[in-house]
Short mmCIF file of C-alpha atoms in Angstrom, two decimals:
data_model
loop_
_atom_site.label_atom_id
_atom_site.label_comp_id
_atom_site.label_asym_id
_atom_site.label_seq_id
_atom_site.Cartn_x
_atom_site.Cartn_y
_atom_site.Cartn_z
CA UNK A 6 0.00 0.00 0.00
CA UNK A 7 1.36 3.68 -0.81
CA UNK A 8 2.02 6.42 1.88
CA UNK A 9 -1.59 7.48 2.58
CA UNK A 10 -3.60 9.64 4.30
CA UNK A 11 -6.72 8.71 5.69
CA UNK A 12 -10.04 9.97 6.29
CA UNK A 13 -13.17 8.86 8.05
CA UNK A 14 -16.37 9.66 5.87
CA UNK A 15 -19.87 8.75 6.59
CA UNK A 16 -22.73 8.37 3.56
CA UNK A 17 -25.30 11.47 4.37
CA UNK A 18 -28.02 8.81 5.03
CA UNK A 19 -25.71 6.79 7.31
CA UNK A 20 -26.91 3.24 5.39
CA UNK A 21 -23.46 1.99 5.04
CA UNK A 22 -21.91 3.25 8.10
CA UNK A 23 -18.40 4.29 8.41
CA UNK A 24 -16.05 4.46 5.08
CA UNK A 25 -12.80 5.18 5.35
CA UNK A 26 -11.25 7.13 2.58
CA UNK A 27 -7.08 6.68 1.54
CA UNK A 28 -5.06 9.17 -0.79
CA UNK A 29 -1.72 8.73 -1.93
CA UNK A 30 -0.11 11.78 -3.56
CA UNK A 31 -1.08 10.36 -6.66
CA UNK A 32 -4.74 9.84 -6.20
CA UNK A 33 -7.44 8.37 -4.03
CA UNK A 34 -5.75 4.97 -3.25
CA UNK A 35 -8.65 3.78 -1.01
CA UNK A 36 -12.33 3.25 0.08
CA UNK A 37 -13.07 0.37 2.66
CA UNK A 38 -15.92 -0.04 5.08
CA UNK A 39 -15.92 -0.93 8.34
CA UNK A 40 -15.26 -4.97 8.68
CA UNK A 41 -14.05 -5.09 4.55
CA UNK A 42 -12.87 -8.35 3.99
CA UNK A 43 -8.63 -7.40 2.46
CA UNK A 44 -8.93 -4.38 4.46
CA UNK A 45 -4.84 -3.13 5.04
CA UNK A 46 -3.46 -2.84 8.54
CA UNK A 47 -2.95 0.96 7.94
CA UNK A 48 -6.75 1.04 7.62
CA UNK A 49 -7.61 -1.15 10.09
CA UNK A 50 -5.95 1.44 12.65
CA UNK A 51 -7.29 3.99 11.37
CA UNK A 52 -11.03 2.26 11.79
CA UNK A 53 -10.03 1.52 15.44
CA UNK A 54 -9.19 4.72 16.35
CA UNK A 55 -5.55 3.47 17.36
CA UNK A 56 -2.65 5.86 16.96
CA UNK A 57 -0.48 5.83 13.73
CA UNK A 58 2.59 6.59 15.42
CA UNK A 59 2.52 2.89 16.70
CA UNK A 60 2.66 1.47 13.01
CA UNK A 61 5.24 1.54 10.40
CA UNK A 62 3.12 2.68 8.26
CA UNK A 63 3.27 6.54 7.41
CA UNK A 64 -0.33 7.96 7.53
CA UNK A 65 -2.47 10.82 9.09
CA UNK A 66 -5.92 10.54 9.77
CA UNK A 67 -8.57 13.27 9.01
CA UNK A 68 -6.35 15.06 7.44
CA UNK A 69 -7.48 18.26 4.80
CA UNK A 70 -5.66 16.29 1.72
CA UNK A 71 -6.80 17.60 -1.52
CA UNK A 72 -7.62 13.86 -3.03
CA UNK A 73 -9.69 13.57 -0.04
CA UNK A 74 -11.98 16.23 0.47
CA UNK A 75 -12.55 15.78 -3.29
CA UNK A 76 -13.68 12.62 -2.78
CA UNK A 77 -15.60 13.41 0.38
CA UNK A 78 -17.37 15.99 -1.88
CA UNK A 79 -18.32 13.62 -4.92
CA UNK A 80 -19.07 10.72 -2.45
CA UNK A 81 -21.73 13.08 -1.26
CA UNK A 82 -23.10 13.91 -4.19
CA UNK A 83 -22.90 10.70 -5.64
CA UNK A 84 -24.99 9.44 -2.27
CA UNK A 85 -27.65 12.43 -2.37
CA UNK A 86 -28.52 10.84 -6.55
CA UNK A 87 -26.71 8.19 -6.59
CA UNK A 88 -29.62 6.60 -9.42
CA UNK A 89 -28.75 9.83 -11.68
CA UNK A 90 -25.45 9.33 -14.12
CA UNK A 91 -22.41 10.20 -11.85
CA UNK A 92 -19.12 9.92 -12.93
CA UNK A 93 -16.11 10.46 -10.24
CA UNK A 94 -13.89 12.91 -11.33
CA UNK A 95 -11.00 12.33 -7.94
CA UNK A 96 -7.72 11.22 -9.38
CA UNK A 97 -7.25 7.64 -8.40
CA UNK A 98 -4.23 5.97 -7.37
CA UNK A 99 -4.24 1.99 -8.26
CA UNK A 100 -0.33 1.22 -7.77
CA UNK A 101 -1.11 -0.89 -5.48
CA UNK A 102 -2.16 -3.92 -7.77
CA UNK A 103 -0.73 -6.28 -9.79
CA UNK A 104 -0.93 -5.16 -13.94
CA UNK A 105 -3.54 -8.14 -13.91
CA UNK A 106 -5.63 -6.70 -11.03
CA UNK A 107 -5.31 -2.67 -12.75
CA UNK A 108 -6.37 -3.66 -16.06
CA UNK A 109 -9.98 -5.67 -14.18
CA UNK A 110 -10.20 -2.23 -11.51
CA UNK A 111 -10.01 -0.07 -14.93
CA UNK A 112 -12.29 -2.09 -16.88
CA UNK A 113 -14.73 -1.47 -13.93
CA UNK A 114 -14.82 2.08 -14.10
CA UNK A 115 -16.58 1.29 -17.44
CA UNK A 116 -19.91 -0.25 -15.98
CA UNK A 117 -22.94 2.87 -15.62
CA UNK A 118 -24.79 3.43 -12.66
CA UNK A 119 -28.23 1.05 -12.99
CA UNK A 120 -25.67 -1.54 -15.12
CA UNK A 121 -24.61 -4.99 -13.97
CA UNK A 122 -21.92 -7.29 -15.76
CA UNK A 123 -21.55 -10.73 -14.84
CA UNK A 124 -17.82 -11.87 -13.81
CA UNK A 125 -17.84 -13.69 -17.58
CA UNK A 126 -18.67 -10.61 -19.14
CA UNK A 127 -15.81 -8.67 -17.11
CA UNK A 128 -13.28 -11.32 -18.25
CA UNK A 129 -13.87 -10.88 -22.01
CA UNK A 130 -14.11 -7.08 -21.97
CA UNK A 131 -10.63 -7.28 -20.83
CA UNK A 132 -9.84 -9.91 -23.45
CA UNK A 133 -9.49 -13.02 -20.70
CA UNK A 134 -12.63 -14.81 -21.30
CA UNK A 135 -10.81 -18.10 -19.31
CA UNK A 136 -9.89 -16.13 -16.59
CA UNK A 137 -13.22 -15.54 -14.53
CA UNK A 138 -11.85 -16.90 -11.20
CA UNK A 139 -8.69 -14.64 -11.54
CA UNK A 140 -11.43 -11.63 -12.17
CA UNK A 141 -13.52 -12.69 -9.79
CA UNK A 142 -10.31 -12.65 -6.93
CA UNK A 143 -9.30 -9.08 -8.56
CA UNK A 144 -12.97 -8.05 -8.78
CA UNK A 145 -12.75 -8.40 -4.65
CA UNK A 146 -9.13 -6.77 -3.75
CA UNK A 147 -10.51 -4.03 -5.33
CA UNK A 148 -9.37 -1.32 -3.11
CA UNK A 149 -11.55 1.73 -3.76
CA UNK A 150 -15.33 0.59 -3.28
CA UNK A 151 -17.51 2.47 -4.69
CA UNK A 152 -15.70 4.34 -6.80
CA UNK A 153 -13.80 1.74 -8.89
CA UNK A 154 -17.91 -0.02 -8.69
CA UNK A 155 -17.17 -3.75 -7.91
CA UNK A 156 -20.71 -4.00 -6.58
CA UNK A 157 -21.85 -3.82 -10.13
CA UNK A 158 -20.63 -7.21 -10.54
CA UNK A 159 -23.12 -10.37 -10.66
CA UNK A 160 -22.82 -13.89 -11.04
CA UNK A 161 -23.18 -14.97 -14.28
CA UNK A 162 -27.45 -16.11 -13.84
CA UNK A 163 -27.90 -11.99 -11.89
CA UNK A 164 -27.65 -13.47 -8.63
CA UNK A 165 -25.74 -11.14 -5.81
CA UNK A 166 -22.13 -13.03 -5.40
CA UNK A 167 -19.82 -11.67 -2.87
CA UNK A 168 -18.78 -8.40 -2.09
CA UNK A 169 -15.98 -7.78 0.33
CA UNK A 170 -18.14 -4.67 1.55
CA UNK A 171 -20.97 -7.13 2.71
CA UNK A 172 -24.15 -8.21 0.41
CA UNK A 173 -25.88 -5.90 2.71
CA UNK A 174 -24.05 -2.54 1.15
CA UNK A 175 -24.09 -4.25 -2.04
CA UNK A 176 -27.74 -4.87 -2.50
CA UNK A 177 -28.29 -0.79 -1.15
CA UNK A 178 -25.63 0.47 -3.84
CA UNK A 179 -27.17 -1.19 -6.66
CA UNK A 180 -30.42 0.00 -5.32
CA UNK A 181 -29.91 3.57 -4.89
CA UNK A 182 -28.40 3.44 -8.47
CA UNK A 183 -31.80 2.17 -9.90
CA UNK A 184 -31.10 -1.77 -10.09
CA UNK A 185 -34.07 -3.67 -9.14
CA UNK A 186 -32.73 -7.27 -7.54
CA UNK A 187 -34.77 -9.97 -8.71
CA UNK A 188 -36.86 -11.37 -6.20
CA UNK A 189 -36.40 -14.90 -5.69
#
């Protein structure tokens, strides 16, 4: 993980509970919730509450970082229409994966607001149509929730797969974007 500075950032209608927000100087580098599954040490302490100056790894939290309060502001408005077209403008920073795991995190960014892809589908947009376990494993170290949307992914026959967020925040993303879940 890069040199970051953190941030703790709460969704207006408080349905997700805490997120914690990461910039490197190079971009937004992060955006976990509370209990992610592959959530870094740096941001586990910074969840907790515990001091940084106790880790090795460089970071400040609620700091006034550009990258940040960017992202605090499109996160916002993002949350207040989130079913309306919205397209993050923050820098992002995704140095922290493998080429493999950049080129599935990029191909993400492609997938509209009310849109779902199957894993399948994400492996041959990227030109790796044998490769869906690899996407699905780089579909969930996907750093910067929300964002980079990994909860627009579905398993191949529209059912909700995993998210490392929690189906919970999965199920309320896609439907404050305008998805309707089929009922079973």
């Amino acid at each position: 993980m890069p040199q970051c500075t953190f941030l703790v950032y709460r969704d207006p209608k408080n349905l997700l509970g805490r997120i914690l927000l990461a910039a490197s100087d190079l971009g937004l580098c992060g955006v976990w919730f509370e209990g992610h599954r592959h959530l870094p040490a740096a941001a586990q302490l910074a969840f907790s509450g515990s001091p940084f100056s106790a880790s090795p790894v460089s970071a400040q939290l609620f700091s006034d970082h550009p990258f940040l309060l960017q992202a605090q502001e499109e996160l916002d408005r993002y949350f207040s229409k989130p079913a309306k077209p919205f397209t993050f403008d923050v820098p992002l920073d995704l140095n922290q994966g493998t080429v493999f795991q950049q080129k599935v995190w990029l191909a993400l960014l492609n997938i509209p607001a009310g849109q779902t892809v199957s894993y399948q589908s994400l492996a041959q947009r990227i030109g790796q149509p044998k490769a869906v376990r690899a996407i699905g494993a780089a579909v969930g170290r996907n750093p910067i929730s929300i964002v980079v949307p990994c909860h627009r992914v579905l398993g191949a026959d529209g059912s909700l797969t995993g998210y490392a967020g929690g189906l919970e925040r999965k199920k309320i993303l896609l439907a404050g974007e305008g998805f309707r879940l089929a009922t079973p």
